[in-house]
Amino acid sequence: MELRFDEISEVLRRELNSLDRKVEESEVGIVLTVGDGIARIGGLGRVMAGELVESASGVWGLVLNLLDDCVGVALFGEDRLVREGDEFRRTGRVASVPVGDCTAGRLLDGLGRPADGGSPLKADQFRRIEVKAPGIMERDNVCEPLQTGIKAIDALTPIGRGQRELIIGDRKSGKTSIAVDAILNQKGEGVRCFYVAVGQKSSSVARVYDVFRKNGAMEYTTIVAATASDPAPMQFLAPYSACAMAEYYRDNGGHALIVYDDLTKHAQAYRQLSLLLRVPPGREAYPGDIFYLHSRLLERAAKLSSERGGGSLTALPIVETQAGDISSYIPTNIISITDGQIFLDTDAFNRGQRPAMNPGISVSRVGGDAQVRAMKQAAGFLRLELAQYAELAAFAQFAADIDAVSRRQIERGKRLMELLKQDERRVMPVAHQVAVIYAGTSGALDHIPVSEIRRMEEAICGAVDADVGNYRTLFEKKRELSDDVKASLERLLAHAKKAVARESRS
């Protein structure tokens, strides 16, 4: 067979042109030391803070500390798979998580990966876990209420969409229960909810998941969990990952609620990371940027202006105190960042006052701006009456005789405190709350025995459901205690009193 030179040259030319001449450049570093979930890597001179790096064995890490001769990397997974001399390469990607409706109803880990055994997330978008909070010109005033369904909170420390309200108290004082009930009350309100468990026991997370599932809340709720058995880097990242997921709805004109349970353990995880990274310790061995750790997280909760879509992200951080000491380091830091706090008193909890909110220390800096007008009218003097009751009750313990006015004040205070009690998972619509609070502050219950107050409350709620006196219809229309709404409410209270009296006689 005769070989033709022009055919051979054409084939060679075609093959050479089809060759991929691209050069793939990859910056690689060498592990200098490794231990306790932290690796010190040399040779990554151009790596970015917060960038993900990957080892040859498939272990991922997050760059946290940039030094002159090396970088400190927090490892995700087993650090025993990493040895001195191993190579880590840059990925060029800053840590990000999937966002969107694909996260609804899922239990995720600190990196946004499924932890419930379900299918992988099919996300169309990803967002960086660390972003700058909206500036002051991008925000709007907090003026839209976010109802928790808990009488004591909605009446005394109202929460608005876009607010940051701290829940603070000792261990086992009902902090998580308040946050869970607030999420349950968002059913049908168009608010996407995120529950972040940091440093909690796996059994506690499973219980919360079961409560959400049984009450139909997982349809609009995402749980991001970094339990006590997870490494410190995962506990450090979990709140930021969940916040990025919640910001997706805020930035697209929607409303989101996020619960951080709790930031005390988050600070402890960050302290552990910082000490292993050889960051100089400060007060209580926390690093100097411990305030910035939480401020850059909580500042991302905001009510955006109408030009930015009018969306909101509401944050309910939880902090655990020791022996009721709210003046310790982490509590005072977070109190100074947030827009108010709900303080839970262990003594009140042990006396059977649930929720055990202390009305004297608890405060909302947004106040009545985030309150339904009818609730503002009904609960206007509630805090004052409770404060007077607390003062007079303490005095009455040592006084042999008190005047009639003080005795009436004490008796009304007892009924108001009984009225503010509320069982777990029994959230209450705002129309019911206003009717119950008005009954207490108007004096309609002054002649009802304290032991009958809870029955009276049930009768009032039943009358509201039955729309006795046309109260519920008028309330939903006006949302304020106008003369006609008050008149219908008085008829409703009279009906409830008669119903309780009939039950007592029978």
Coordinates of N, CA and C in Angstrom, one line a residue, residues 180-310:
V180 N -39.2 26.4 70.7 CA -39.9 25.4 70.0 C -41.4 25.9 69.8
D181 N -42.0 26.4 70.9 CA -43.4 26.9 70.7 C -43.5 28.0 69.8
A182 N -42.5 28.9 69.7 CA -42.5 30.0 68.8 C -42.4 29.5 67.4
I183 N -41.7 28.4 67.1 CA -41.7 27.8 65.8 C -43.0 27.2 65.4
L184 N -43.6 26.5 66.4 CA -44.9 25.8 66.2 C -45.9 26.9 65.8
N185 N -45.8 28.1 66.4 CA -46.9 29.1 66.2 C -46.8 29.7 64.8
Q186 N -45.7 29.4 64.0 CA -45.6 30.0 62.7 C -46.3 29.2 61.6
K187 N -47.0 28.2 62.0 CA -47.7 27.3 61.0 C -48.7 28.2 60.3
G188 N -48.7 28.2 59.0 CA -49.6 29.0 58.2 C -49.4 30.5 58.2
E189 N -48.2 30.9 58.8 CA -47.9 32.4 58.8 C -47.0 32.8 57.7
G190 N -46.5 31.8 56.9 CA -45.6 32.1 55.8 C -44.2 32.5 56.3
V191 N -43.8 31.9 57.4 CA -42.4 32.2 58.0 C -41.7 30.9 57.9
R192 N -40.5 30.9 57.3 CA -39.6 29.7 57.2 C -38.8 29.7 58.5
C193 N -38.7 28.5 59.1 CA -38.1 28.4 60.4 C -36.8 27.5 60.4
F194 N -35.8 27.9 61.2 CA -34.6 27.1 61.2 C -34.2 27.0 62.7
Y195 N -34.0 25.7 63.1 CA -33.6 25.4 64.5 C -32.1 24.9 64.4
V196 N -31.2 25.6 65.1 CA -29.8 25.3 65.1 C -29.5 24.7 66.5
A197 N -29.0 23.4 66.5 CA -28.6 22.8 67.8 C -27.1 22.7 67.8
V198 N -26.5 23.4 68.8 CA -25.1 23.5 68.9 C -24.7 22.8 70.2
G199 N -23.9 21.7 70.1 CA -23.4 21.1 71.4 C -24.4 20.4 72.2
Q200 N -25.6 20.2 71.6 CA -26.7 19.5 72.3 C -26.5 17.9 72.2
K201 N -27.1 17.2 73.1 CA -27.1 15.7 73.0 C -28.0 15.3 71.8
S202 N -27.5 14.2 71.2 CA -28.3 13.7 70.0 C -29.7 13.4 70.4
S203 N -29.9 12.9 71.6 CA -31.3 12.5 72.1 C -32.2 13.8 72.2
S204 N -31.6 14.9 72.6 CA -32.3 16.2 72.7 C -32.8 16.7 71.3
V205 N -31.8 16.6 70.3 CA -32.2 16.9 68.9 C -33.3 16.0 68.4
A206 N -33.2 14.7 68.7 CA -34.2 13.8 68.2 C -35.6 14.1 68.8
R207 N -35.6 14.6 70.1 CA -36.9 14.9 70.7 C -37.5 16.1 70.0
V208 N -36.7 17.2 69.8 CA -37.2 18.4 69.1 C -37.7 18.0 67.7
Y209 N -36.9 17.2 67.0 CA -37.4 16.7 65.7 C -38.7 16.0 65.7
D210 N -38.9 15.2 66.8 CA -40.2 14.5 66.9 C -41.3 15.4 67.2
V211 N -41.1 16.5 68.0 CA -42.1 17.4 68.3 C -42.5 18.2 67.1
F212 N -41.6 18.6 66.3 CA -41.9 19.3 65.0 C -42.7 18.4 64.1
R213 N -42.2 17.1 64.0 CA -42.9 16.2 63.1 C -44.3 15.9 63.5
K214 N -44.6 15.7 64.8 CA -45.9 15.4 65.2 C -46.9 16.6 65.1
N215 N -46.3 17.8 65.2 CA -47.2 19.0 65.1 C -47.2 19.6 63.7
G216 N -46.6 18.9 62.7 CA -46.7 19.4 61.3 C -45.8 20.6 61.0
A217 N -44.8 20.8 61.9 CA -43.9 22.0 61.7 C -42.7 21.7 60.8
M218 N -42.4 20.4 60.5 CA -41.3 20.1 59.7 C -41.5 20.5 58.2
E219 N -42.8 20.8 57.9 CA -43.1 21.2 56.5 C -42.4 22.6 56.2
Y220 N -42.2 23.4 57.2 CA -41.6 24.7 57.0 C -40.4 24.9 57.9
T221 N -39.8 23.9 58.4 CA -38.7 24.0 59.4 C -37.5 23.2 58.9
T222 N -36.3 23.7 59.1 CA -35.1 23.0 58.9 C -34.3 22.9 60.2
I223 N -33.8 21.7 60.5 CA -32.9 21.6 61.7 C -31.5 21.4 61.2
V224 N -30.6 22.3 61.7 CA -29.2 22.2 61.5 C -28.5 21.8 62.8
A225 N -28.0 20.6 62.9 CA -27.5 20.1 64.2 C -26.0 19.8 64.1
A226 N -25.3 20.3 65.1 CA -23.9 19.9 65.4 C -23.8 19.5 66.8
T227 N -24.0 18.3 67.1 CA -24.2 17.8 68.4 C -22.9 17.7 69.2
A228 N -23.0 17.4 70.5 CA -21.8 17.3 71.3 C -20.8 16.3 70.9
S229 N -21.2 15.3 70.1 CA -20.3 14.3 69.6 C -19.6 14.8 68.3
D230 N -20.0 15.9 67.7 CA -19.4 16.4 66.5 C -18.1 17.2 66.9
P231 N -17.2 17.3 66.0 CA -15.9 18.1 66.3 C -16.3 19.5 66.4
A232 N -15.4 20.2 67.1 CA -15.6 21.7 67.4 C -15.7 22.5 66.1
P233 N -15.0 22.2 65.0 CA -15.2 23.0 63.8 C -16.7 22.9 63.3
M234 N -17.3 21.8 63.4 CA -18.7 21.7 62.9 C -19.6 22.5 63.8
Q235 N -19.4 22.5 65.2 CA -20.2 23.3 66.1 C -20.0 24.8 65.8
F236 N -18.8 25.1 65.4 CA -18.5 26.5 65.1 C -19.2 27.0 63.9
L237 N -19.3 26.1 62.9 CA -19.9 26.5 61.6 C -21.4 26.5 61.5
A238 N -22.0 25.6 62.3 CA -23.4 25.3 62.2 C -24.3 26.6 62.2
P239 N -24.1 27.5 63.2 CA -25.0 28.7 63.1 C -24.8 29.6 61.9
Y240 N -23.6 29.7 61.4 CA -23.4 30.5 60.2 C -24.0 29.8 58.9
S241 N -23.9 28.5 58.9 CA -24.5 27.7 57.8 C -26.0 27.9 57.8
A242 N -26.7 27.8 58.9 CA -28.1 27.9 59.0 C -28.5 29.4 58.7
C243 N -27.7 30.3 59.1 CA -28.0 31.7 58.9 C -28.0 32.0 57.4
A244 N -27.1 31.4 56.7 CA -27.0 31.6 55.2 C -28.2 31.0 54.5
M245 N -28.7 29.9 55.0 CA -30.0 29.3 54.5 C -31.1 30.2 54.7
A246 N -31.2 30.8 55.9 CA -32.3 31.7 56.3 C -32.3 33.0 55.5
E247 N -31.1 33.5 55.3 CA -30.9 34.7 54.5 C -31.5 34.6 53.1
Y248 N -31.5 33.4 52.6 CA -32.0 33.3 51.2 C -33.5 33.8 51.2
Y249 N -34.3 33.4 52.2 CA -35.7 33.9 52.2 C -35.8 35.4 52.5
R250 N -34.9 35.8 53.4 CA -34.9 37.3 53.7 C -34.6 38.1 52.5
D251 N -33.6 37.7 51.7 CA -33.2 38.5 50.6 C -34.1 38.3 49.4
N252 N -35.0 37.4 49.4 CA -36.0 37.2 48.3 C -37.4 37.7 48.7
G253 N -37.5 38.6 49.8 CA -38.7 39.1 50.1 C -39.6 38.3 51.1
G254 N -39.0 37.2 51.6 CA -39.8 36.3 52.5 C -39.4 36.6 53.9
H255 N -40.0 35.8 54.8 CA -39.7 36.0 56.3 C -39.2 34.7 56.8
A256 N -38.2 34.8 57.7 CA -37.6 33.6 58.3 C -37.4 33.8 59.8
L257 N -37.4 32.7 60.5 CA -37.1 32.8 62.0 C -36.0 31.7 62.2
I258 N -35.0 32.1 63.0 CA -33.9 31.2 63.3 C -33.6 31.2 64.8
V259 N -33.5 30.0 65.3 CA -33.2 29.8 66.8 C -31.8 29.2 66.9
Y260 N -31.0 29.9 67.7 CA -29.6 29.4 68.0 C -29.6 28.8 69.4
D261 N -29.5 27.4 69.5 CA -29.6 26.7 70.7 C -28.4 25.9 71.0
D262 N -27.4 26.4 71.7 CA -27.3 27.7 72.2 C -25.9 28.3 71.9
L263 N -25.8 29.6 72.1 CA -24.6 30.3 71.8 C -23.5 30.2 72.9
T264 N -23.9 29.7 74.1 CA -22.9 29.5 75.1 C -21.9 28.3 74.6
K265 N -22.5 27.3 74.1 CA -21.7 26.1 73.7 C -21.0 26.5 72.4
H266 N -21.6 27.4 71.6 CA -20.9 27.9 70.4 C -19.7 28.6 70.7
A267 N -19.7 29.5 71.8 CA -18.5 30.2 72.2 C -17.5 29.3 72.8
Q268 N -17.9 28.2 73.5 CA -17.0 27.3 74.0 C -16.3 26.5 72.9
A269 N -17.0 26.1 71.8 CA -16.4 25.5 70.7 C -15.3 26.4 70.0
Y270 N -15.7 27.6 69.9 CA -14.7 28.6 69.3 C -13.5 28.8 70.2
R271 N -13.7 28.8 71.5 CA -12.6 28.9 72.4 C -11.7 27.7 72.2
Q272 N -12.2 26.5 72.1 CA -11.4 25.3 71.9 C -10.6 25.4 70.6
L273 N -11.3 25.9 69.5 CA -10.5 26.0 68.3 C -9.4 27.1 68.4
S274 N -9.7 28.2 69.0 CA -8.8 29.3 69.1 C -7.5 28.9 69.9
L275 N -7.8 28.2 71.0 CA -6.6 27.8 71.8 C -5.7 26.8 71.1
L276 N -6.4 25.9 70.3 CA -5.6 24.9 69.5 C -4.8 25.6 68.4
L277 N -5.4 26.7 67.9 CA -4.7 27.5 66.8 C -3.7 28.5 67.4
R278 N -3.5 28.4 68.7 CA -2.6 29.3 69.4 C -2.9 30.8 69.3
V279 N -4.2 31.1 69.3 CA -4.6 32.5 69.4 C -4.5 32.9 70.9
P280 N -3.9 34.1 71.1 CA -3.7 34.5 72.5 C -5.0 34.6 73.3
P281 N -5.1 33.9 74.4 CA -6.4 33.9 75.2 C -6.6 35.2 76.0
G282 N -7.8 35.5 76.3 CA -8.2 36.7 77.0 C -9.0 36.3 78.3
R283 N -10.0 37.1 78.5 CA -10.8 36.8 79.7 C -11.5 35.4 79.6
E284 N -11.4 34.7 80.7 CA -12.0 33.3 80.7 C -11.4 32.4 79.6
A285 N -10.2 32.7 79.1 CA -9.5 32.0 78.1 C -10.2 32.1 76.7
Y286 N -11.2 33.0 76.6 CA -11.8 33.3 75.3 C -10.8 34.2 74.5
P287 N -10.8 34.0 73.1 CA -10.0 34.9 72.3 C -10.5 36.3 72.3
G288 N -9.7 37.2 71.8 CA -10.1 38.6 71.8 C -11.3 38.9 70.9
D289 N -11.5 38.1 69.9 CA -12.6 38.4 68.9 C -13.9 37.7 69.3
I290 N -14.1 37.2 70.5 CA -15.3 36.5 70.9 C -16.5 37.3 70.7
F291 N -16.4 38.6 71.0 CA -17.6 39.5 70.7 C -18.0 39.6 69.3
Y292 N -17.0 39.7 68.4 CA -17.2 39.8 67.0 C -17.7 38.5 66.5
L293 N -17.4 37.3 67.1 CA -17.9 36.0 66.7 C -19.4 36.1 66.6
H294 N -20.1 36.6 67.7 CA -21.5 36.6 67.8 C -22.2 37.9 67.1
S295 N -21.5 39.0 67.2 CA -22.1 40.2 66.6 C -22.2 40.0 65.1
R296 N -21.2 39.4 64.4 CA -21.3 39.3 63.0 C -22.4 38.3 62.6
L297 N -22.7 37.4 63.5 CA -23.8 36.4 63.3 C -25.2 37.1 63.5
L298 N -25.4 37.7 64.6 CA -26.7 38.2 65.0 C -27.0 39.5 64.2
E299 N -26.0 40.3 63.7 CA -26.3 41.4 62.9 C -27.0 41.1 61.6
R300 N -26.9 39.8 61.2 CA -27.5 39.4 59.9 C -29.0 39.3 60.0
A301 N -29.5 39.3 61.2 CA -31.0 39.3 61.4 C -31.4 40.8 61.2
A302 N -32.4 41.0 60.3 CA -32.8 42.3 60.0 C -34.1 42.3 59.3
K303 N -34.8 43.5 59.3 CA -35.9 43.8 58.5 C -35.5 44.7 57.4
L304 N -35.5 44.2 56.1 CA -35.0 44.9 55.0 C -36.0 46.0 54.5
S305 N -35.5 47.0 53.9 CA -36.3 48.1 53.4 C -37.2 47.6 52.2
S306 N -38.2 48.4 51.9 CA -39.0 48.0 50.8 C -38.2 47.9 49.4
E307 N -37.2 48.8 49.3 CA -36.4 48.7 48.1 C -35.6 47.4 48.0
R308 N -35.3 46.8 49.1 CA -34.6 45.5 49.1 C -35.6 44.3 49.2
G309 N -36.9 44.6 49.1 CA -37.9 43.5 49.0 C -38.7 43.3 50.3
G310 N -38.3 44.0 51.4 CA -39.1 44.0 52.6 C -39.1 42.7 53.4

